[in-house]
Amino acid sequence: MSSYHLMRASQLVIATHNTNKFKEFSNLIKPFGIVTISSGELKLPEPEETANTFAGNATIKAQKAAYITNLPALADDSGLCVTAINGAPGIYSSRWAGSNKDFTSAMERINNYIKDKEDRTAWFMCVLCLALPTGQTWYFEGRIDGQIVWPPRGNQGHGYDPIFQPKGEIQTFAEMTNSKKNSISHRAQAFHAFRTSCLEEHIP
Ligand code: ITT
């Protein structure tokens, strides 16, 4: 189906319980005058991510939120994929940190797997799903390539940011300002595709 167009002042549920993701989206969407509200703020239940692809899990999150709120909902499923461990942690990126969101251990686990490997390449992937209460969906993707560094560097950002250095950059995501990361990240690229297709073109 053709694209869906969100108008200025319309409400959009950001179907995430990850406050860092929500902040990144809010900053990206703010200039378009869309009113964003997160699943976390709405106290929506956190759906189980039972699919085996980023797109599948994004669909589960977006469709559940759109159905419950009767509003359009945008979900992000993303993760860090490390070449030398066959793309892991991938869709399990959040789960590798456990229920207490211990990314220090998750980053150590990655380092333990690859410390003797020559290939340190990795990429971050992001798939956005926009869902309407009717169940209709649209998809937007972003990817950024880079390498795993050790030890972790920087204290901005979240998740695996301290060990990911994008190709062509000397800083890790966690050493960059928010605006720098938001201009190149996997999420920013997926957002760009969403923006081109669904948001009003003119900025105030
Ligand atoms: P929601 O499902 O509620 O959105 P989540 O954190 O569980 O929150 P995902 O299932 O999509 O989200 O897991 C993505 C994980 O990938 C996230 O928790 C981080 O560990 C990692 N990740 C994704 N984007 C990242 C980024 O920009 N910087 C660092 N880590 C990132």
PDB file of C-alpha atoms and ligand atoms in Angstrom:
ATOM      1  CA  MET A   1       0.000   0.000   0.000  1.00  0.00           C
ATOM      2  CA  SER A   2       1.118   3.598  -0.590  1.00  0.00           C
ATOM      3  CA  SER A   3       2.769   5.516   2.206  1.00  0.00           C
ATOM      4  CA  TYR A   4       1.032   6.846   5.296  1.00  0.00           C
ATOM      5  CA  HIS A   5       1.367  10.548   6.093  1.00  0.00           C
ATOM      6  CA  LEU A   6       1.477  11.830   9.669  1.00  0.00           C
ATOM      7  CA  MET A   7       0.278  15.429   9.982  1.00  0.00           C
ATOM      8  CA  ARG A   8       1.644  18.109  12.306  1.00  0.00           C
ATOM      9  CA  ALA A   9       0.202  17.778  15.872  1.00  0.00           C
ATOM     10  CA  SER A  10      -0.853  14.177  15.298  1.00  0.00           C
ATOM     11  CA  GLN A  11      -0.095  11.698  18.070  1.00  0.00           C
ATOM     12  CA  LEU A  12       2.340   8.854  17.576  1.00  0.00           C
ATOM     13  CA  VAL A  13       3.066   6.116  20.082  1.00  0.00           C
ATOM     14  CA  ILE A  14       6.750   5.213  20.202  1.00  0.00           C
ATOM     15  CA  ALA A  15       6.365   1.535  21.042  1.00  0.00           C
ATOM     16  CA  THR A  16       9.406   1.104  23.260  1.00  0.00           C
ATOM     17  CA  HIS A  17      10.150   0.606  26.937  1.00  0.00           C
ATOM     18  CA  ASN A  18      13.756   1.684  26.371  1.00  0.00           C
ATOM     19  CA  THR A  19      13.985   5.284  27.595  1.00  0.00           C
ATOM     20  CA  ASN A  20      17.215   5.917  25.622  1.00  0.00           C
ATOM     21  CA  LYS A  21      15.610   4.861  22.356  1.00  0.00           C
ATOM     22  CA  PHE A  22      12.594   7.011  23.180  1.00  0.00           C
ATOM     23  CA  LYS A  23      14.859  10.036  23.773  1.00  0.00           C
ATOM     24  CA  GLU A  24      16.639   9.477  20.450  1.00  0.00           C
ATOM     25  CA  PHE A  25      13.314   9.259  18.596  1.00  0.00           C
ATOM     26  CA  SER A  26      11.801  12.244  20.374  1.00  0.00           C
ATOM     27  CA  ASN A  27      14.794  14.380  19.342  1.00  0.00           C
ATOM     28  CA  LEU A  28      14.506  13.223  15.744  1.00  0.00           C
ATOM     29  CA  ILE A  29      10.719  13.707  15.523  1.00  0.00           C
ATOM     30  CA  LYS A  30      10.403  16.967  17.501  1.00  0.00           C
ATOM     31  CA  PRO A  31      11.096  19.262  14.515  1.00  0.00           C
ATOM     32  CA  PHE A  32       8.042  17.838  12.716  1.00  0.00           C
ATOM     33  CA  GLY A  33       5.563  18.839  15.430  1.00  0.00           C
ATOM     34  CA  ILE A  34       4.391  15.268  16.058  1.00  0.00           C
ATOM     35  CA  VAL A  35       3.280  14.518  19.630  1.00  0.00           C
ATOM     36  CA  THR A  36       5.210  11.463  20.803  1.00  0.00           C
ATOM     37  CA  ILE A  37       4.350   9.254  23.746  1.00  0.00           C
ATOM     38  CA  SER A  38       6.111   6.047  24.713  1.00  0.00           C
ATOM     39  CA  SER A  39       4.691   2.627  25.604  1.00  0.00           C
ATOM     40  CA  GLY A  40       6.589   2.988  28.868  1.00  0.00           C
ATOM     41  CA  GLU A  41       4.796   6.242  29.764  1.00  0.00           C
ATOM     42  CA  LEU A  42       1.453   4.706  28.781  1.00  0.00           C
ATOM     43  CA  LYS A  43       2.311   1.708  30.979  1.00  0.00           C
ATOM     44  CA  LEU A  44       1.548  -0.666  28.116  1.00  0.00           C
ATOM     45  CA  PRO A  45       2.578  -4.259  28.749  1.00  0.00           C
ATOM     46  CA  GLU A  46       5.961  -5.183  27.267  1.00  0.00           C
ATOM     47  CA  PRO A  47       5.208  -7.743  24.538  1.00  0.00           C
ATOM     48  CA  GLU A  48       7.296 -10.887  24.253  1.00  0.00           C
ATOM     49  CA  GLU A  49       9.616 -10.705  21.235  1.00  0.00           C
ATOM     50  CA  THR A  50       8.964 -14.147  19.805  1.00  0.00           C
ATOM     51  CA  ALA A  51       9.946 -13.543  16.167  1.00  0.00           C
ATOM     52  CA  ASN A  52      13.335 -14.492  14.753  1.00  0.00           C
ATOM     53  CA  THR A  53      13.953 -11.342  12.701  1.00  0.00           C
ATOM     54  CA  PHE A  54      14.265  -7.634  13.525  1.00  0.00           C
ATOM     55  CA  ALA A  55      11.234  -6.904  11.308  1.00  0.00           C
ATOM     56  CA  GLY A  56       9.175  -9.608  12.995  1.00  0.00           C
ATOM     57  CA  ASN A  57       9.853  -8.273  16.481  1.00  0.00           C
ATOM     58  CA  ALA A  58       9.252  -4.664  15.385  1.00  0.00           C
ATOM     59  CA  THR A  59       5.880  -5.791  14.006  1.00  0.00           C
ATOM     60  CA  ILE A  60       4.880  -7.432  17.291  1.00  0.00           C
ATOM     61  CA  LYS A  61       5.718  -4.271  19.274  1.00  0.00           C
ATOM     62  CA  ALA A  62       4.112  -1.781  16.854  1.00  0.00           C
ATOM     63  CA  GLN A  63       0.914  -3.729  16.212  1.00  0.00           C
ATOM     64  CA  LYS A  64       0.292  -4.430  19.911  1.00  0.00           C
ATOM     65  CA  ALA A  65       0.752  -0.753  20.842  1.00  0.00           C
ATOM     66  CA  ALA A  66      -1.404   0.531  17.951  1.00  0.00           C
ATOM     67  CA  TYR A  67      -4.170  -1.910  18.762  1.00  0.00           C
ATOM     68  CA  ILE A  68      -4.285  -1.074  22.493  1.00  0.00           C
ATOM     69  CA  THR A  69      -4.059   2.735  22.081  1.00  0.00           C
ATOM     70  CA  ASN A  70      -6.015   3.102  18.830  1.00  0.00           C
ATOM     71  CA  LEU A  71      -3.202   5.372  17.593  1.00  0.00           C
ATOM     72  CA  PRO A  72      -0.459   4.899  15.001  1.00  0.00           C
ATOM     73  CA  ALA A  73       2.585   3.314  16.639  1.00  0.00           C
ATOM     74  CA  LEU A  74       6.226   3.194  15.632  1.00  0.00           C
ATOM     75  CA  ALA A  75       8.419   0.398  16.998  1.00  0.00           C
ATOM     76  CA  ASP A  76      12.144  -0.127  16.671  1.00  0.00           C
ATOM     77  CA  ASP A  77      13.846  -3.472  16.793  1.00  0.00           C
ATOM     78  CA  SER A  78      17.574  -3.094  16.696  1.00  0.00           C
ATOM     79  CA  GLY A  79      20.788  -4.751  17.712  1.00  0.00           C
ATOM     80  CA  LEU A  80      24.508  -5.158  17.343  1.00  0.00           C
ATOM     81  CA  CYS A  81      25.655  -7.877  14.934  1.00  0.00           C
ATOM     82  CA  VAL A  82      29.251  -9.098  15.202  1.00  0.00           C
ATOM     83  CA  THR A  83      30.671 -10.783  12.085  1.00  0.00           C
ATOM     84  CA  ALA A  84      33.039 -13.193  13.898  1.00  0.00           C
ATOM     85  CA  ILE A  85      30.169 -14.641  15.957  1.00  0.00           C
ATOM     86  CA  ASN A  86      27.802 -15.073  13.018  1.00  0.00           C
ATOM     87  CA  GLY A  87      25.862 -11.864  13.605  1.00  0.00           C
ATOM     88  CA  ALA A  88      25.274 -12.409  17.350  1.00  0.00           C
ATOM     89  CA  PRO A  89      23.955 -10.943  19.577  1.00  0.00           C
ATOM     90  CA  GLY A  90      21.662  -9.525  16.810  1.00  0.00           C
ATOM     91  CA  ILE A  91      18.003  -9.795  17.771  1.00  0.00           C
ATOM     92  CA  TYR A  92      19.161 -10.989  21.215  1.00  0.00           C
ATOM     93  CA  SER A  93      21.158  -7.785  21.941  1.00  0.00           C
ATOM     94  CA  SER A  94      18.862  -6.701  24.740  1.00  0.00           C
ATOM     95  CA  ARG A  95      18.566 -10.236  26.166  1.00  0.00           C
ATOM     96  CA  TRP A  96      22.377 -10.639  26.371  1.00  0.00           C
ATOM     97  CA  ALA A  97      22.285  -7.895  29.017  1.00  0.00           C
ATOM     98  CA  GLY A  98      19.783  -9.865  31.135  1.00  0.00           C
ATOM     99  CA  SER A  99      16.801  -8.522  33.037  1.00  0.00           C
ATOM    100  CA  ASN A 100      19.011  -6.125  34.996  1.00  0.00           C
ATOM    101  CA  LYS A 101      20.276  -4.570  31.716  1.00  0.00           C
ATOM    102  CA  ASP A 102      23.904  -5.250  32.549  1.00  0.00           C
ATOM    103  CA  PHE A 103      25.615  -4.070  29.358  1.00  0.00           C
ATOM    104  CA  THR A 104      29.049  -4.217  31.014  1.00  0.00           C
ATOM    105  CA  SER A 105      28.752  -8.027  31.101  1.00  0.00           C
ATOM    106  CA  ALA A 106      27.169  -8.163  27.648  1.00  0.00           C
ATOM    107  CA  MET A 107      30.105  -6.183  26.208  1.00  0.00           C
ATOM    108  CA  GLU A 108      32.586  -8.439  28.056  1.00  0.00           C
ATOM    109  CA  ARG A 109      30.854 -11.480  26.596  1.00  0.00           C
ATOM    110  CA  ILE A 110      31.342 -10.094  23.072  1.00  0.00           C
ATOM    111  CA  ASN A 111      34.983  -9.329  23.804  1.00  0.00           C
ATOM    112  CA  ASN A 112      35.559 -12.848  25.167  1.00  0.00           C
ATOM    113  CA  TYR A 113      34.202 -14.352  21.966  1.00  0.00           C
ATOM    114  CA  ILE A 114      36.287 -12.212  19.637  1.00  0.00           C
ATOM    115  CA  LYS A 115      39.445 -11.314  21.561  1.00  0.00           C
ATOM    116  CA  ASP A 116      41.581 -13.792  19.611  1.00  0.00           C
ATOM    117  CA  LYS A 117      39.856 -13.172  16.282  1.00  0.00           C
ATOM    118  CA  GLU A 118      41.287 -11.019  13.535  1.00  0.00           C
ATOM    119  CA  ASP A 119      37.907  -9.929  12.211  1.00  0.00           C
ATOM    120  CA  ARG A 120      36.497  -7.254  14.539  1.00  0.00           C
ATOM    121  CA  THR A 121      33.880  -5.945  12.133  1.00  0.00           C
ATOM    122  CA  ALA A 122      30.324  -5.442  13.316  1.00  0.00           C
ATOM    123  CA  TRP A 123      27.219  -3.533  12.394  1.00  0.00           C
ATOM    124  CA  PHE A 124      24.210  -2.041  14.114  1.00  0.00           C
ATOM    125  CA  MET A 125      20.860  -2.772  12.511  1.00  0.00           C
ATOM    126  CA  CYS A 126      17.550  -1.026  13.031  1.00  0.00           C
ATOM    127  CA  VAL A 127      14.162  -1.934  11.601  1.00  0.00           C
ATOM    128  CA  LEU A 128      11.254   0.407  12.245  1.00  0.00           C
ATOM    129  CA  CYS A 129       7.671  -0.734  11.902  1.00  0.00           C
ATOM    130  CA  LEU A 130       4.853   1.786  11.675  1.00  0.00           C
ATOM    131  CA  ALA A 131       1.536   0.124  12.475  1.00  0.00           C
ATOM    132  CA  LEU A 132      -2.011   1.461  12.395  1.00  0.00           C
ATOM    133  CA  PRO A 133      -4.798   0.205  14.670  1.00  0.00           C
ATOM    134  CA  THR A 134      -6.176  -1.555  11.569  1.00  0.00           C
ATOM    135  CA  GLY A 135      -3.051  -3.745  11.531  1.00  0.00           C
ATOM    136  CA  GLN A 136      -1.491  -2.172   8.389  1.00  0.00           C
ATOM    137  CA  THR A 137       2.285  -1.906   8.558  1.00  0.00           C
ATOM    138  CA  TRP A 138       5.187  -0.102   6.849  1.00  0.00           C
ATOM    139  CA  TYR A 139       8.918  -0.833   7.329  1.00  0.00           C
ATOM    140  CA  PHE A 140      12.072   1.289   7.308  1.00  0.00           C
ATOM    141  CA  GLU A 141      15.655   0.049   7.784  1.00  0.00           C
ATOM    142  CA  GLY A 142      19.016   1.452   8.747  1.00  0.00           C
ATOM    143  CA  ARG A 143      22.473  -0.069   9.131  1.00  0.00           C
ATOM    144  CA  ILE A 144      25.850   1.270  10.156  1.00  0.00           C
ATOM    145  CA  ASP A 145      29.086  -0.685   9.776  1.00  0.00           C
ATOM    146  CA  GLY A 146      32.067  -0.426  12.053  1.00  0.00           C
ATOM    147  CA  GLN A 147      34.278  -2.394  14.418  1.00  0.00           C
ATOM    148  CA  ILE A 148      34.363  -3.621  17.983  1.00  0.00           C
ATOM    149  CA  VAL A 149      36.953  -1.869  20.154  1.00  0.00           C
ATOM    150  CA  TRP A 150      38.297  -2.987  23.527  1.00  0.00           C
ATOM    151  CA  PRO A 151      38.385  -1.589  26.177  1.00  0.00           C
ATOM    152  CA  PRO A 152      35.049   0.264  26.033  1.00  0.00           C
ATOM    153  CA  ARG A 153      35.402   4.022  25.494  1.00  0.00           C
ATOM    154  CA  GLY A 154      33.082   6.942  26.306  1.00  0.00           C
ATOM    155  CA  ASN A 155      30.111   7.499  28.546  1.00  0.00           C
ATOM    156  CA  GLN A 156      27.452   9.001  26.255  1.00  0.00           C
ATOM    157  CA  GLY A 157      24.691   6.939  24.694  1.00  0.00           C
ATOM    158  CA  HIS A 158      23.531   3.526  25.884  1.00  0.00           C
ATOM    159  CA  GLY A 159      23.754  -0.227  25.409  1.00  0.00           C
ATOM    160  CA  TYR A 160      26.752  -1.300  23.329  1.00  0.00           C
ATOM    161  CA  ASP A 161      27.767   2.249  22.335  1.00  0.00           C
ATOM    162  CA  PRO A 162      31.156   2.174  24.202  1.00  0.00           C
ATOM    163  CA  ILE A 163      32.503  -0.734  22.087  1.00  0.00           C
ATOM    164  CA  PHE A 164      31.225   0.314  18.655  1.00  0.00           C
ATOM    165  CA  GLN A 165      33.360   2.549  16.452  1.00  0.00           C
ATOM    166  CA  PRO A 166      31.692   3.365  13.134  1.00  0.00           C
ATOM    167  CA  LYS A 167      33.764   2.980   9.955  1.00  0.00           C
ATOM    168  CA  GLY A 168      35.642   6.169   9.121  1.00  0.00           C
ATOM    169  CA  GLU A 169      35.279   7.603  12.655  1.00  0.00           C
ATOM    170  CA  ILE A 170      37.845   7.857  15.430  1.00  0.00           C
ATOM    171  CA  GLN A 171      35.262   7.970  18.230  1.00  0.00           C
ATOM    172  CA  THR A 172      32.973   5.234  19.519  1.00  0.00           C
ATOM    173  CA  PHE A 173      29.234   5.990  19.599  1.00  0.00           C
ATOM    174  CA  ALA A 174      29.650   6.589  23.354  1.00  0.00           C
ATOM    175  CA  GLU A 175      32.330   9.245  22.752  1.00  0.00           C
ATOM    176  CA  MET A 176      30.176  11.177  20.280  1.00  0.00           C
ATOM    177  CA  THR A 177      27.747  13.949  21.083  1.00  0.00           C
ATOM    178  CA  ASN A 178      24.082  12.959  20.783  1.00  0.00           C
ATOM    179  CA  SER A 179      23.714  15.078  17.691  1.00  0.00           C
ATOM    180  CA  LYS A 180      26.701  13.422  15.986  1.00  0.00           C
ATOM    181  CA  LYS A 181      25.405   9.919  16.753  1.00  0.00           C
ATOM    182  CA  ASN A 182      21.902  10.981  15.662  1.00  0.00           C
ATOM    183  CA  SER A 183      23.236  12.127  12.310  1.00  0.00           C
ATOM    184  CA  ILE A 184      24.820   8.780  11.319  1.00  0.00           C
ATOM    185  CA  SER A 185      23.375   5.930  13.396  1.00  0.00           C
ATOM    186  CA  HIS A 186      21.364   2.936  12.184  1.00  0.00           C
ATOM    187  CA  ARG A 187      18.339   4.457  13.951  1.00  0.00           C
ATOM    188  CA  ALA A 188      18.912   7.831  12.264  1.00  0.00           C
ATOM    189  CA  GLN A 189      19.099   6.162   8.843  1.00  0.00           C
ATOM    190  CA  ALA A 190      15.906   4.181   9.427  1.00  0.00           C
ATOM    191  CA  PHE A 191      14.294   7.344  10.733  1.00  0.00           C
ATOM    192  CA  HIS A 192      15.356   9.192   7.578  1.00  0.00           C
ATOM    193  CA  ALA A 193      13.504   6.626   5.444  1.00  0.00           C
ATOM    194  CA  PHE A 194      10.440   6.927   7.722  1.00  0.00           C
ATOM    195  CA  ARG A 195      10.630  10.728   7.558  1.00  0.00           C
ATOM    196  CA  THR A 196      10.852  10.782   3.775  1.00  0.00           C
ATOM    197  CA  SER A 197       7.831   8.566   3.471  1.00  0.00           C
ATOM    198  CA  CYS A 198       5.588   9.603   6.372  1.00  0.00           C
ATOM    199  CA  LEU A 199       6.328  13.059   7.751  1.00  0.00           C
ATOM    200  CA  GLU A 200       5.514  16.520   6.494  1.00  0.00           C
ATOM    201  CA  GLU A 201       8.385  17.959   4.551  1.00  0.00           C
ATOM    202  CA  HIS A 202       8.507  21.480   5.980  1.00  0.00           C
ATOM    203  CA  ILE A 203      10.275  22.186   9.300  1.00  0.00           C
ATOM    204  CA  PRO A 204       9.118  25.199  11.380  1.00  0.00           C
TER     205      PRO A 204
HETATM  206  P1  ITT B   1      12.118  -2.137  23.331  1.00  0.00           P
HETATM  207  O1  ITT B   1      12.007  -3.549  22.786  1.00  0.00           O
HETATM  208  O2  ITT B   1      11.118  -1.851  24.396  1.00  0.00           O
HETATM  209  O3  ITT B   1      12.160  -1.111  22.239  1.00  0.00           O
HETATM  210  P2  ITT B   1      14.822  -2.972  23.938  1.00  0.00           P
HETATM  211  O4  ITT B   1      15.995  -2.269  24.527  1.00  0.00           O
HETATM  212  O5  ITT B   1      14.495  -4.339  24.489  1.00  0.00           O
HETATM  213  O6  ITT B   1      13.565  -2.007  24.070  1.00  0.00           O
HETATM  214  P3  ITT B   1      15.378  -4.226  21.388  1.00  0.00           P
HETATM  215  O7  ITT B   1      14.660  -5.461  21.716  1.00  0.00           O
HETATM  216  O8  ITT B   1      15.219  -3.667  20.003  1.00  0.00           O
HETATM  217  O9  ITT B   1      15.002  -3.049  22.377  1.00  0.00           O
HETATM  218  O10 ITT B   1      16.920  -4.436  21.697  1.00  0.00           O
HETATM  219  C1  ITT B   1      17.836  -3.608  21.115  1.00  0.00           C
HETATM  220  C2  ITT B   1      19.100  -3.661  21.921  1.00  0.00           C
HETATM  221  O11 ITT B   1      20.187  -3.441  20.990  1.00  0.00           O
HETATM  222  C3  ITT B   1      19.187  -2.506  22.911  1.00  0.00           C
HETATM  223  O12 ITT B   1      18.697  -2.860  24.179  1.00  0.00           O
HETATM  224  C4  ITT B   1      20.675  -2.254  22.934  1.00  0.00           C
HETATM  225  O13 ITT B   1      21.276  -3.191  23.736  1.00  0.00           O
HETATM  226  C5  ITT B   1      21.111  -2.549  21.522  1.00  0.00           C
HETATM  227  N1  ITT B   1      21.086  -1.307  20.743  1.00  0.00           N
HETATM  228  C6  ITT B   1      20.190  -0.922  19.793  1.00  0.00           C
HETATM  229  N2  ITT B   1      20.469   0.304  19.341  1.00  0.00           N
HETATM  230  C7  ITT B   1      21.544   0.714  20.029  1.00  0.00           C
HETATM  231  C8  ITT B   1      22.297   1.897  20.015  1.00  0.00           C
HETATM  232  O14 ITT B   1      21.979   2.918  19.248  1.00  0.00           O
HETATM  233  N3  ITT B   1      23.339   1.976  20.835  1.00  0.00           N
HETATM  234  C9  ITT B   1      23.677   0.957  21.651  1.00  0.00           C
HETATM  235  N4  ITT B   1      23.027  -0.175  21.744  1.00  0.00           N
HETATM  236  C10 ITT B   1      21.956  -0.311  20.930  1.00  0.00           C
END
